[in-house]
Amino acid sequence: MLKKNNAPPKPLSVKRLFIWILLFLVVTILALIIIERKKEIDELRTLPVPGRLVTINGNQKVHINCTGEGKQTVILESGMGGTSLDWVRVQPELAKKTKVCSYDRPGYGWSDEAKSERNASVSADDLYAILQASDARPPYVIVGGSYGGLISRLFTQRHIKQVDALIQIDPSHESDLKLPNDSPEQLSKTDFSTSTYLALDVISSYLGIIRANSMNSYSKDDFRTKEQLAMLSSPKNFRTMLREYNSLTKSTTLVRDNASSFNSLKVDYLLTSNRYIRKADFCHISIKCTVKSSGNEDHLIPQNNPSLIYSVVTEALQSN
């Protein structure tokens, strides 16, 4: 007759407990990534495209939104992490004057992600290809905001005969590459910390954390709809922003080392008040250059002070 085993069960070892916890975390993370990816695909499929998709570089779909009619075409170039939606408070009014085009650089918004390096030189070439593939015809008035200032400078330099005016909205600039009070050690530390912060944003976007935070903090005063904001919280956008940031020094160096005079091309700078005090650093590229102050330190001029941009662009249109 078999004896009944009344021995108490063995307690779960620390090692086995750790394995089970690790397995649970892995499964949870994979589930969150799959859910986020499905949401990203569904949004791109169902969210209406404001403009149209054109093909560049063989098979890459890029979104461009052109409105209005006129002899000149205003091109709106967004900053790092920005999309065509950054200009929704600027474009409608300008479109009453002439043709205006905003677009999503590869990797942002409704545009396919690019495999090529994301520096300003590549983006300037992409912009030319996008304009060639669309109905946006010269002469152009190029408006570059923030990081888009570097792209618009390189584009103008390469296609100056097709450009009537260049407008820089608190742009990234070669004088920002190394300020007098910044030691190489401090610059390296700043670059590393920002890059790390953006990398954490990429990870958070994969897990749906960015999307959840965006939805929880959404305000009806936002210039984007709730659905658009959710779409912009996708990993694709944050991967592209990290790639652009990691190429920022190269982009700025390319602009600095290839800087050439635009002769008598109309160039206007609209700077925040804290940068306006350095206005002497900016107006060396054209004999027809002006620098204006936005009157405050708010860098998000297209979103929060669109009338200033309307005024500067309208003046440029009337001068040609």
PDB file of C-alpha atoms in Angstrom:
ATOM      1  CA  MET A   1       0.000   0.000   0.000  1.00  0.00           C
ATOM      2  CA  LEU A   2       1.365   3.405  -1.035  1.00  0.00           C
ATOM      3  CA  LYS A   3       1.953   5.883   1.710  1.00  0.00           C
ATOM      4  CA  LYS A   4       0.207   9.216   1.382  1.00  0.00           C
ATOM      5  CA  ASN A   5       2.674  12.056   0.917  1.00  0.00           C
ATOM      6  CA  ASN A   6       1.719  14.757   3.372  1.00  0.00           C
ATOM      7  CA  ALA A   7       4.898  16.764   2.884  1.00  0.00           C
ATOM      8  CA  PRO A   8       4.228  20.505   2.349  1.00  0.00           C
ATOM      9  CA  PRO A   9       4.913  21.852  -1.169  1.00  0.00           C
ATOM     10  CA  LYS A  10       8.319  23.304  -1.728  1.00  0.00           C
ATOM     11  CA  PRO A  11       8.364  27.105  -1.608  1.00  0.00           C
ATOM     12  CA  LEU A  12       8.936  28.896  -4.908  1.00  0.00           C
ATOM     13  CA  SER A  13      12.622  29.578  -5.217  1.00  0.00           C
ATOM     14  CA  VAL A  14      13.869  33.117  -5.774  1.00  0.00           C
ATOM     15  CA  LYS A  15      15.281  32.051  -9.130  1.00  0.00           C
ATOM     16  CA  ARG A  16      11.971  30.617 -10.360  1.00  0.00           C
ATOM     17  CA  LEU A  17      10.092  33.651  -9.063  1.00  0.00           C
ATOM     18  CA  PHE A  18      12.458  35.943 -10.979  1.00  0.00           C
ATOM     19  CA  ILE A  19      11.943  33.895 -14.166  1.00  0.00           C
ATOM     20  CA  TRP A  20       8.145  34.112 -13.855  1.00  0.00           C
ATOM     21  CA  ILE A  21       8.264  37.868 -13.251  1.00  0.00           C
ATOM     22  CA  LEU A  22      10.611  38.334 -16.206  1.00  0.00           C
ATOM     23  CA  LEU A  23       8.359  36.205 -18.426  1.00  0.00           C
ATOM     24  CA  PHE A  24       5.329  38.252 -17.381  1.00  0.00           C
ATOM     25  CA  LEU A  25       7.134  41.508 -18.199  1.00  0.00           C
ATOM     26  CA  VAL A  26       8.271  40.240 -21.602  1.00  0.00           C
ATOM     27  CA  VAL A  27       4.758  39.090 -22.534  1.00  0.00           C
ATOM     28  CA  THR A  28       3.270  42.394 -21.334  1.00  0.00           C
ATOM     29  CA  ILE A  29       5.791  44.470 -23.306  1.00  0.00           C
ATOM     30  CA  LEU A  30       5.240  42.411 -26.467  1.00  0.00           C
ATOM     31  CA  ALA A  31       1.478  42.783 -26.085  1.00  0.00           C
ATOM     32  CA  LEU A  32       1.780  46.563 -25.697  1.00  0.00           C
ATOM     33  CA  ILE A  33       4.024  46.791 -28.774  1.00  0.00           C
ATOM     34  CA  ILE A  34       1.577  44.728 -30.850  1.00  0.00           C
ATOM     35  CA  ILE A  35      -1.390  46.825 -29.687  1.00  0.00           C
ATOM     36  CA  GLU A  36       0.465  50.075 -30.448  1.00  0.00           C
ATOM     37  CA  ARG A  37       1.488  48.844 -33.899  1.00  0.00           C
ATOM     38  CA  LYS A  38      -2.109  47.875 -34.716  1.00  0.00           C
ATOM     39  CA  LYS A  39      -3.333  51.313 -33.649  1.00  0.00           C
ATOM     40  CA  GLU A  40      -0.662  52.965 -35.805  1.00  0.00           C
ATOM     41  CA  ILE A  41      -1.669  50.943 -38.871  1.00  0.00           C
ATOM     42  CA  ASP A  42      -5.393  51.538 -38.294  1.00  0.00           C
ATOM     43  CA  GLU A  43      -4.908  55.292 -37.898  1.00  0.00           C
ATOM     44  CA  LEU A  44      -2.858  55.657 -41.069  1.00  0.00           C
ATOM     45  CA  ARG A  45      -5.519  53.663 -42.916  1.00  0.00           C
ATOM     46  CA  THR A  46      -8.575  55.512 -41.610  1.00  0.00           C
ATOM     47  CA  LEU A  47      -7.416  59.062 -40.789  1.00  0.00           C
ATOM     48  CA  PRO A  48      -8.114  61.307 -43.806  1.00  0.00           C
ATOM     49  CA  VAL A  49      -5.030  62.605 -45.599  1.00  0.00           C
ATOM     50  CA  PRO A  50      -5.270  66.438 -45.736  1.00  0.00           C
ATOM     51  CA  GLY A  51      -3.450  66.655 -49.073  1.00  0.00           C
ATOM     52  CA  ARG A  52      -2.159  63.967 -51.410  1.00  0.00           C
ATOM     53  CA  LEU A  53       0.566  61.341 -51.488  1.00  0.00           C
ATOM     54  CA  VAL A  54       3.318  61.617 -54.105  1.00  0.00           C
ATOM     55  CA  THR A  55       6.068  59.124 -54.866  1.00  0.00           C
ATOM     56  CA  ILE A  56       9.790  59.914 -54.603  1.00  0.00           C
ATOM     57  CA  ASN A  57      12.964  57.823 -54.594  1.00  0.00           C
ATOM     58  CA  GLY A  58      11.309  54.972 -56.460  1.00  0.00           C
ATOM     59  CA  ASN A  59       8.510  53.843 -54.173  1.00  0.00           C
ATOM     60  CA  GLN A  60       8.415  56.155 -51.165  1.00  0.00           C
ATOM     61  CA  LYS A  61       5.063  57.819 -50.482  1.00  0.00           C
ATOM     62  CA  VAL A  62       5.242  61.365 -49.103  1.00  0.00           C
ATOM     63  CA  HIS A  63       2.376  63.622 -48.051  1.00  0.00           C
ATOM     64  CA  ILE A  64       2.085  67.172 -49.400  1.00  0.00           C
ATOM     65  CA  ASN A  65      -0.861  69.508 -48.894  1.00  0.00           C
ATOM     66  CA  CYS A  66      -1.214  72.418 -51.339  1.00  0.00           C
ATOM     67  CA  THR A  67      -4.032  74.952 -51.116  1.00  0.00           C
ATOM     68  CA  GLY A  68      -4.804  78.253 -52.819  1.00  0.00           C
ATOM     69  CA  GLU A  69      -3.749  79.608 -56.200  1.00  0.00           C
ATOM     70  CA  GLY A  70      -1.214  82.182 -57.306  1.00  0.00           C
ATOM     71  CA  LYS A  71       1.893  82.905 -59.346  1.00  0.00           C
ATOM     72  CA  GLN A  72       4.190  82.144 -56.408  1.00  0.00           C
ATOM     73  CA  THR A  73       4.207  79.030 -54.228  1.00  0.00           C
ATOM     74  CA  VAL A  74       4.892  79.313 -50.509  1.00  0.00           C
ATOM     75  CA  ILE A  75       6.639  76.214 -49.127  1.00  0.00           C
ATOM     76  CA  LEU A  76       6.296  75.600 -45.377  1.00  0.00           C
ATOM     77  CA  GLU A  77       9.162  73.586 -43.837  1.00  0.00           C
ATOM     78  CA  SER A  78       8.561  72.316 -40.287  1.00  0.00           C
ATOM     79  CA  GLY A  79      10.993  71.911 -37.432  1.00  0.00           C
ATOM     80  CA  MET A  80      12.348  68.692 -35.961  1.00  0.00           C
ATOM     81  CA  GLY A  81       9.488  66.419 -34.963  1.00  0.00           C
ATOM     82  CA  GLY A  82       7.027  68.661 -36.800  1.00  0.00           C
ATOM     83  CA  THR A  83       4.560  67.896 -39.572  1.00  0.00           C
ATOM     84  CA  SER A  84       2.305  69.684 -42.029  1.00  0.00           C
ATOM     85  CA  LEU A  85      -0.164  70.092 -39.160  1.00  0.00           C
ATOM     86  CA  ASP A  86       2.177  72.629 -37.540  1.00  0.00           C
ATOM     87  CA  TRP A  87       0.964  75.152 -40.099  1.00  0.00           C
ATOM     88  CA  VAL A  88      -2.826  74.751 -39.784  1.00  0.00           C
ATOM     89  CA  ARG A  89      -3.097  78.233 -38.259  1.00  0.00           C
ATOM     90  CA  VAL A  90      -0.894  79.778 -40.953  1.00  0.00           C
ATOM     91  CA  GLN A  91      -1.763  78.062 -44.239  1.00  0.00           C
ATOM     92  CA  PRO A  92      -5.493  78.915 -44.600  1.00  0.00           C
ATOM     93  CA  GLU A  93      -4.913  82.677 -44.434  1.00  0.00           C
ATOM     94  CA  LEU A  94      -1.867  82.603 -46.710  1.00  0.00           C
ATOM     95  CA  ALA A  95      -3.801  80.465 -49.202  1.00  0.00           C
ATOM     96  CA  LYS A  96      -6.115  83.441 -49.746  1.00  0.00           C
ATOM     97  CA  LYS A  97      -3.100  85.254 -51.223  1.00  0.00           C
ATOM     98  CA  THR A  98      -1.322  82.559 -53.246  1.00  0.00           C
ATOM     99  CA  LYS A  99      -0.575  78.857 -53.459  1.00  0.00           C
ATOM    100  CA  VAL A 100       0.755  77.377 -50.198  1.00  0.00           C
ATOM    101  CA  CYS A 101       2.185  73.904 -49.604  1.00  0.00           C
ATOM    102  CA  SER A 102       2.967  72.171 -46.332  1.00  0.00           C
ATOM    103  CA  TYR A 103       4.282  68.626 -46.233  1.00  0.00           C
ATOM    104  CA  ASP A 104       5.509  65.796 -44.024  1.00  0.00           C
ATOM    105  CA  ARG A 105       9.176  64.930 -44.319  1.00  0.00           C
ATOM    106  CA  PRO A 106       9.786  61.179 -44.776  1.00  0.00           C
ATOM    107  CA  GLY A 107       9.138  59.469 -41.451  1.00  0.00           C
ATOM    108  CA  TYR A 108       6.626  62.022 -40.169  1.00  0.00           C
ATOM    109  CA  GLY A 109       2.851  62.246 -40.342  1.00  0.00           C
ATOM    110  CA  TRP A 110       1.358  60.512 -43.361  1.00  0.00           C
ATOM    111  CA  SER A 111       4.722  60.021 -45.116  1.00  0.00           C
ATOM    112  CA  ASP A 112       6.568  56.713 -45.344  1.00  0.00           C
ATOM    113  CA  GLU A 113       9.654  56.250 -43.221  1.00  0.00           C
ATOM    114  CA  ALA A 114      12.971  56.727 -45.023  1.00  0.00           C
ATOM    115  CA  LYS A 115      15.902  54.336 -44.957  1.00  0.00           C
ATOM    116  CA  SER A 116      18.409  57.054 -45.857  1.00  0.00           C
ATOM    117  CA  GLU A 117      20.206  59.231 -43.305  1.00  0.00           C
ATOM    118  CA  ARG A 118      18.047  62.034 -41.911  1.00  0.00           C
ATOM    119  CA  ASN A 119      20.269  65.097 -42.217  1.00  0.00           C
ATOM    120  CA  ALA A 120      19.328  68.506 -43.617  1.00  0.00           C
ATOM    121  CA  SER A 121      21.122  67.920 -46.918  1.00  0.00           C
ATOM    122  CA  VAL A 122      19.175  64.734 -47.649  1.00  0.00           C
ATOM    123  CA  SER A 123      15.935  66.442 -46.612  1.00  0.00           C
ATOM    124  CA  ALA A 124      16.637  69.390 -48.938  1.00  0.00           C
ATOM    125  CA  ASP A 125      17.025  66.962 -51.840  1.00  0.00           C
ATOM    126  CA  ASP A 126      13.865  65.146 -50.758  1.00  0.00           C
ATOM    127  CA  LEU A 127      11.969  68.443 -50.770  1.00  0.00           C
ATOM    128  CA  TYR A 128      13.028  69.155 -54.340  1.00  0.00           C
ATOM    129  CA  ALA A 129      11.911  65.664 -55.396  1.00  0.00           C
ATOM    130  CA  ILE A 130       8.559  66.162 -53.649  1.00  0.00           C
ATOM    131  CA  LEU A 131       7.963  69.488 -55.391  1.00  0.00           C
ATOM    132  CA  GLN A 132       8.871  67.948 -58.746  1.00  0.00           C
ATOM    133  CA  ALA A 133       6.407  65.106 -58.130  1.00  0.00           C
ATOM    134  CA  SER A 134       3.595  67.467 -57.121  1.00  0.00           C
ATOM    135  CA  ASP A 135       1.919  70.462 -58.724  1.00  0.00           C
ATOM    136  CA  ALA A 136       3.943  72.942 -56.641  1.00  0.00           C
ATOM    137  CA  ARG A 137       5.693  75.071 -59.229  1.00  0.00           C
ATOM    138  CA  PRO A 138       8.257  77.894 -58.852  1.00  0.00           C
ATOM    139  CA  PRO A 139       8.934  80.626 -58.084  1.00  0.00           C
ATOM    140  CA  TYR A 140       9.009  79.642 -54.424  1.00  0.00           C
ATOM    141  CA  VAL A 141       8.872  81.567 -51.184  1.00  0.00           C
ATOM    142  CA  ILE A 142      10.564  79.184 -48.750  1.00  0.00           C
ATOM    143  CA  VAL A 143       9.535  79.383 -45.086  1.00  0.00           C
ATOM    144  CA  GLY A 144      11.662  77.334 -42.681  1.00  0.00           C
ATOM    145  CA  GLY A 145      10.891  77.013 -38.991  1.00  0.00           C
ATOM    146  CA  SER A 146      13.382  75.854 -36.345  1.00  0.00           C
ATOM    147  CA  TYR A 147      15.340  72.851 -37.747  1.00  0.00           C
ATOM    148  CA  GLY A 148      13.532  73.483 -41.035  1.00  0.00           C
ATOM    149  CA  GLY A 149      15.673  76.608 -41.312  1.00  0.00           C
ATOM    150  CA  LEU A 150      18.709  74.458 -42.109  1.00  0.00           C
ATOM    151  CA  ILE A 151      16.805  72.494 -44.748  1.00  0.00           C
ATOM    152  CA  SER A 152      15.376  75.627 -46.360  1.00  0.00           C
ATOM    153  CA  ARG A 153      18.838  77.267 -46.457  1.00  0.00           C
ATOM    154  CA  LEU A 154      20.348  74.301 -48.297  1.00  0.00           C
ATOM    155  CA  PHE A 155      17.367  74.047 -50.647  1.00  0.00           C
ATOM    156  CA  THR A 156      17.606  77.750 -51.501  1.00  0.00           C
ATOM    157  CA  GLN A 157      21.350  77.527 -52.065  1.00  0.00           C
ATOM    158  CA  ARG A 158      20.902  74.660 -54.542  1.00  0.00           C
ATOM    159  CA  HIS A 159      17.888  76.088 -56.372  1.00  0.00           C
ATOM    160  CA  ILE A 160      18.279  79.832 -55.905  1.00  0.00           C
ATOM    161  CA  LYS A 161      17.023  80.663 -59.412  1.00  0.00           C
ATOM    162  CA  GLN A 162      13.661  79.151 -58.452  1.00  0.00           C
ATOM    163  CA  VAL A 163      13.365  81.033 -55.143  1.00  0.00           C
ATOM    164  CA  ASP A 164      11.909  84.543 -54.757  1.00  0.00           C
ATOM    165  CA  ALA A 165      12.414  84.826 -51.000  1.00  0.00           C
ATOM    166  CA  LEU A 166      13.668  82.895 -47.984  1.00  0.00           C
ATOM    167  CA  ILE A 167      11.968  83.348 -44.612  1.00  0.00           C
ATOM    168  CA  GLN A 168      13.489  81.897 -41.447  1.00  0.00           C
ATOM    169  CA  ILE A 169      11.210  81.442 -38.426  1.00  0.00           C
ATOM    170  CA  ASP A 170      13.419  81.280 -35.305  1.00  0.00           C
ATOM    171  CA  PRO A 171      15.642  78.853 -37.209  1.00  0.00           C
ATOM    172  CA  SER A 172      18.432  76.537 -36.226  1.00  0.00           C
ATOM    173  CA  HIS A 173      21.609  78.337 -37.285  1.00  0.00           C
ATOM    174  CA  GLU A 174      25.309  77.650 -37.693  1.00  0.00           C
ATOM    175  CA  SER A 175      26.031  80.142 -34.908  1.00  0.00           C
ATOM    176  CA  ASP A 176      24.207  77.725 -32.576  1.00  0.00           C
ATOM    177  CA  LEU A 177      26.731  74.973 -33.265  1.00  0.00           C
ATOM    178  CA  LYS A 178      29.095  76.157 -30.549  1.00  0.00           C
ATOM    179  CA  LEU A 179      28.412  79.159 -28.380  1.00  0.00           C
ATOM    180  CA  PRO A 180      31.393  80.997 -26.803  1.00  0.00           C
ATOM    181  CA  ASN A 181      30.576  79.860 -23.256  1.00  0.00           C
ATOM    182  CA  ASP A 182      30.101  76.191 -24.137  1.00  0.00           C
ATOM    183  CA  SER A 183      33.060  73.906 -23.498  1.00  0.00           C
ATOM    184  CA  PRO A 184      33.419  70.772 -25.673  1.00  0.00           C
ATOM    185  CA  GLU A 185      32.709  68.685 -22.563  1.00  0.00           C
ATOM    186  CA  GLN A 186      29.474  70.559 -21.854  1.00  0.00           C
ATOM    187  CA  LEU A 187      28.344  70.308 -25.485  1.00  0.00           C
ATOM    188  CA  SER A 188      29.016  66.559 -25.493  1.00  0.00           C
ATOM    189  CA  LYS A 189      27.087  66.154 -22.245  1.00  0.00           C
ATOM    190  CA  THR A 190      24.136  68.130 -23.623  1.00  0.00           C
ATOM    191  CA  ASP A 191      24.076  66.137 -26.868  1.00  0.00           C
ATOM    192  CA  PHE A 192      24.202  62.834 -24.991  1.00  0.00           C
ATOM    193  CA  SER A 193      21.458  63.772 -22.547  1.00  0.00           C
ATOM    194  CA  THR A 194      19.110  65.011 -25.280  1.00  0.00           C
ATOM    195  CA  SER A 195      19.769  61.964 -27.446  1.00  0.00           C
ATOM    196  CA  THR A 196      19.113  59.694 -24.459  1.00  0.00           C
ATOM    197  CA  TYR A 197      15.898  61.556 -23.677  1.00  0.00           C
ATOM    198  CA  LEU A 198      14.696  61.132 -27.273  1.00  0.00           C
ATOM    199  CA  ALA A 199      15.661  57.444 -27.241  1.00  0.00           C
ATOM    200  CA  LEU A 200      13.500  56.991 -24.132  1.00  0.00           C
ATOM    201  CA  ASP A 201      10.666  58.725 -25.994  1.00  0.00           C
ATOM    202  CA  VAL A 202      11.040  56.181 -28.801  1.00  0.00           C
ATOM    203  CA  ILE A 203      10.769  53.322 -26.297  1.00  0.00           C
ATOM    204  CA  SER A 204       7.782  54.991 -24.606  1.00  0.00           C
ATOM    205  CA  SER A 205       6.050  55.387 -27.962  1.00  0.00           C
ATOM    206  CA  TYR A 206       6.436  51.656 -28.682  1.00  0.00           C
ATOM    207  CA  LEU A 207       4.708  50.892 -25.371  1.00  0.00           C
ATOM    208  CA  GLY A 208       1.861  53.335 -26.029  1.00  0.00           C
ATOM    209  CA  ILE A 209       2.896  55.617 -23.152  1.00  0.00           C
ATOM    210  CA  ILE A 210       3.295  58.700 -25.373  1.00  0.00           C
ATOM    211  CA  ARG A 211      -0.132  58.092 -26.907  1.00  0.00           C
ATOM    212  CA  ALA A 212      -1.774  57.669 -23.484  1.00  0.00           C
ATOM    213  CA  ASN A 213      -0.163  60.857 -22.160  1.00  0.00           C
ATOM    214  CA  SER A 214      -1.215  62.782 -25.276  1.00  0.00           C
ATOM    215  CA  MET A 215      -4.814  61.633 -24.928  1.00  0.00           C
ATOM    216  CA  ASN A 216      -4.961  62.373 -21.192  1.00  0.00           C
ATOM    217  CA  SER A 217      -3.587  65.893 -21.625  1.00  0.00           C
ATOM    218  CA  TYR A 218      -5.528  66.694 -24.812  1.00  0.00           C
ATOM    219  CA  SER A 219      -7.176  70.096 -24.933  1.00  0.00           C
ATOM    220  CA  LYS A 220      -9.819  71.299 -27.370  1.00  0.00           C
ATOM    221  CA  ASP A 221      -7.616  74.357 -27.874  1.00  0.00           C
ATOM    222  CA  ASP A 222      -4.963  72.163 -29.522  1.00  0.00           C
ATOM    223  CA  PHE A 223      -4.370  73.006 -33.177  1.00  0.00           C
ATOM    224  CA  ARG A 224      -4.637  69.304 -34.015  1.00  0.00           C
ATOM    225  CA  THR A 225      -7.606  66.973 -33.638  1.00  0.00           C
ATOM    226  CA  LYS A 226      -7.471  64.215 -31.048  1.00  0.00           C
ATOM    227  CA  GLU A 227      -7.174  61.619 -33.819  1.00  0.00           C
ATOM    228  CA  GLN A 228      -4.298  63.485 -35.471  1.00  0.00           C
ATOM    229  CA  LEU A 229      -2.473  63.834 -32.158  1.00  0.00           C
ATOM    230  CA  ALA A 230      -2.825  60.096 -31.554  1.00  0.00           C
ATOM    231  CA  MET A 231      -1.341  59.382 -34.985  1.00  0.00           C
ATOM    232  CA  LEU A 232       1.597  61.691 -34.268  1.00  0.00           C
ATOM    233  CA  SER A 233       2.334  59.709 -31.086  1.00  0.00           C
ATOM    234  CA  SER A 234       3.409  56.694 -33.138  1.00  0.00           C
ATOM    235  CA  PRO A 235       6.936  55.213 -32.903  1.00  0.00           C
ATOM    236  CA  LYS A 236       7.649  56.158 -36.535  1.00  0.00           C
ATOM    237  CA  ASN A 237       7.572  59.879 -35.735  1.00  0.00           C
ATOM    238  CA  PHE A 238       9.829  59.534 -32.703  1.00  0.00           C
ATOM    239  CA  ARG A 239      12.318  57.304 -34.532  1.00  0.00           C
ATOM    240  CA  THR A 240      12.612  59.953 -37.240  1.00  0.00           C
ATOM    241  CA  MET A 241      13.057  62.755 -34.711  1.00  0.00           C
ATOM    242  CA  LEU A 242      15.862  60.827 -32.990  1.00  0.00           C
ATOM    243  CA  ARG A 243      17.565  60.206 -36.344  1.00  0.00           C
ATOM    244  CA  GLU A 244      17.356  63.902 -37.243  1.00  0.00           C
ATOM    245  CA  TYR A 245      18.724  64.939 -33.862  1.00  0.00           C
ATOM    246  CA  ASN A 246      21.632  62.505 -34.099  1.00  0.00           C
ATOM    247  CA  SER A 247      22.513  64.151 -37.443  1.00  0.00           C
ATOM    248  CA  LEU A 248      22.026  67.716 -36.177  1.00  0.00           C
ATOM    249  CA  THR A 249      25.726  68.526 -35.828  1.00  0.00           C
ATOM    250  CA  LYS A 250      26.358  67.216 -39.339  1.00  0.00           C
ATOM    251  CA  SER A 251      23.392  69.196 -40.696  1.00  0.00           C
ATOM    252  CA  THR A 252      24.542  72.430 -39.070  1.00  0.00           C
ATOM    253  CA  THR A 253      28.123  71.871 -40.202  1.00  0.00           C
ATOM    254  CA  LEU A 254      26.944  71.299 -43.788  1.00  0.00           C
ATOM    255  CA  VAL A 255      25.131  74.638 -43.751  1.00  0.00           C
ATOM    256  CA  ARG A 256      28.106  76.435 -42.191  1.00  0.00           C
ATOM    257  CA  ASP A 257      30.747  74.926 -44.482  1.00  0.00           C
ATOM    258  CA  ASN A 258      28.692  75.414 -47.649  1.00  0.00           C
ATOM    259  CA  ALA A 259      27.370  78.866 -46.817  1.00  0.00           C
ATOM    260  CA  SER A 260      27.327  81.142 -49.815  1.00  0.00           C
ATOM    261  CA  SER A 261      25.910  84.574 -50.467  1.00  0.00           C
ATOM    262  CA  PHE A 262      22.372  84.766 -51.775  1.00  0.00           C
ATOM    263  CA  ASN A 263      23.324  88.168 -53.235  1.00  0.00           C
ATOM    264  CA  SER A 264      20.150  90.257 -53.490  1.00  0.00           C
ATOM    265  CA  LEU A 265      17.644  87.525 -52.593  1.00  0.00           C
ATOM    266  CA  LYS A 266      15.104  88.759 -50.056  1.00  0.00           C
ATOM    267  CA  VAL A 267      15.823  87.022 -46.735  1.00  0.00           C
ATOM    268  CA  ASP A 268      13.780  87.660 -43.589  1.00  0.00           C
ATOM    269  CA  TYR A 269      14.475  86.365 -40.092  1.00  0.00           C
ATOM    270  CA  LEU A 270      11.782  86.280 -37.416  1.00  0.00           C
ATOM    271  CA  LEU A 271      13.499  85.565 -34.099  1.00  0.00           C
ATOM    272  CA  THR A 272      12.337  85.159 -30.525  1.00  0.00           C
ATOM    273  CA  SER A 273      13.358  88.053 -28.293  1.00  0.00           C
ATOM    274  CA  ASN A 274      16.105  86.077 -26.531  1.00  0.00           C
ATOM    275  CA  ARG A 275      17.769  85.333 -29.895  1.00  0.00           C
ATOM    276  CA  TYR A 276      17.108  88.763 -31.402  1.00  0.00           C
ATOM    277  CA  ILE A 277      19.938  90.163 -29.279  1.00  0.00           C
ATOM    278  CA  ARG A 278      22.263  88.042 -31.456  1.00  0.00           C
ATOM    279  CA  LYS A 279      20.790  89.392 -34.707  1.00  0.00           C
ATOM    280  CA  ALA A 280      24.251  90.292 -36.028  1.00  0.00           C
ATOM    281  CA  ASP A 281      24.970  86.552 -36.372  1.00  0.00           C
ATOM    282  CA  PHE A 282      22.179  86.028 -38.871  1.00  0.00           C
ATOM    283  CA  CYS A 283      22.093  88.603 -41.650  1.00  0.00           C
ATOM    284  CA  HIS A 284      25.294  87.815 -43.543  1.00  0.00           C
ATOM    285  CA  ILE A 285      23.833  85.769 -46.407  1.00  0.00           C
ATOM    286  CA  SER A 286      22.111  88.512 -48.401  1.00  0.00           C
ATOM    287  CA  ILE A 287      22.325  92.244 -48.948  1.00  0.00           C
ATOM    288  CA  LYS A 288      18.512  92.307 -48.755  1.00  0.00           C
ATOM    289  CA  CYS A 289      18.187  90.774 -45.310  1.00  0.00           C
ATOM    290  CA  THR A 290      16.049  91.907 -42.393  1.00  0.00           C
ATOM    291  CA  VAL A 291      15.746  90.613 -38.825  1.00  0.00           C
ATOM    292  CA  LYS A 292      12.594  91.064 -36.761  1.00  0.00           C
ATOM    293  CA  SER A 293      11.688  90.082 -33.210  1.00  0.00           C
ATOM    294  CA  SER A 294       8.595  88.088 -32.308  1.00  0.00           C
ATOM    295  CA  GLY A 295       8.383  90.089 -29.089  1.00  0.00           C
ATOM    296  CA  ASN A 296       8.599  87.112 -26.740  1.00  0.00           C
ATOM    297  CA  GLU A 297      10.552  83.887 -26.140  1.00  0.00           C
ATOM    298  CA  ASP A 298       7.916  81.464 -27.474  1.00  0.00           C
ATOM    299  CA  HIS A 299       9.644  79.259 -30.060  1.00  0.00           C
ATOM    300  CA  LEU A 300       6.352  77.828 -31.377  1.00  0.00           C
ATOM    301  CA  ILE A 301       5.558  80.845 -33.538  1.00  0.00           C
ATOM    302  CA  PRO A 302       3.563  78.984 -36.266  1.00  0.00           C
ATOM    303  CA  GLN A 303       1.203  77.550 -33.664  1.00  0.00           C
ATOM    304  CA  ASN A 304       0.966  80.411 -31.166  1.00  0.00           C
ATOM    305  CA  ASN A 305       1.568  83.564 -33.210  1.00  0.00           C
ATOM    306  CA  PRO A 306       0.580  82.804 -36.824  1.00  0.00           C
ATOM    307  CA  SER A 307      -0.282  86.426 -37.630  1.00  0.00           C
ATOM    308  CA  LEU A 308       3.417  87.344 -37.402  1.00  0.00           C
ATOM    309  CA  ILE A 309       4.274  84.773 -40.058  1.00  0.00           C
ATOM    310  CA  TYR A 310       1.366  85.901 -42.220  1.00  0.00           C
ATOM    311  CA  SER A 311       2.667  89.462 -42.084  1.00  0.00           C
ATOM    312  CA  VAL A 312       6.263  88.551 -42.993  1.00  0.00           C
ATOM    313  CA  VAL A 313       5.266  86.194 -45.823  1.00  0.00           C
ATOM    314  CA  THR A 314       2.730  88.638 -47.256  1.00  0.00           C
ATOM    315  CA  GLU A 315       5.393  91.345 -47.346  1.00  0.00           C
ATOM    316  CA  ALA A 316       7.736  88.969 -49.200  1.00  0.00           C
ATOM    317  CA  LEU A 317       5.029  88.114 -51.739  1.00  0.00           C
ATOM    318  CA  GLN A 318       4.326  91.781 -52.414  1.00  0.00           C
ATOM    319  CA  SER A 319       8.004  92.628 -52.889  1.00  0.00           C
ATOM    320  CA  ASN A 320       8.315  90.366 -55.949  1.00  0.00           C
TER     321      ASN A 320
END
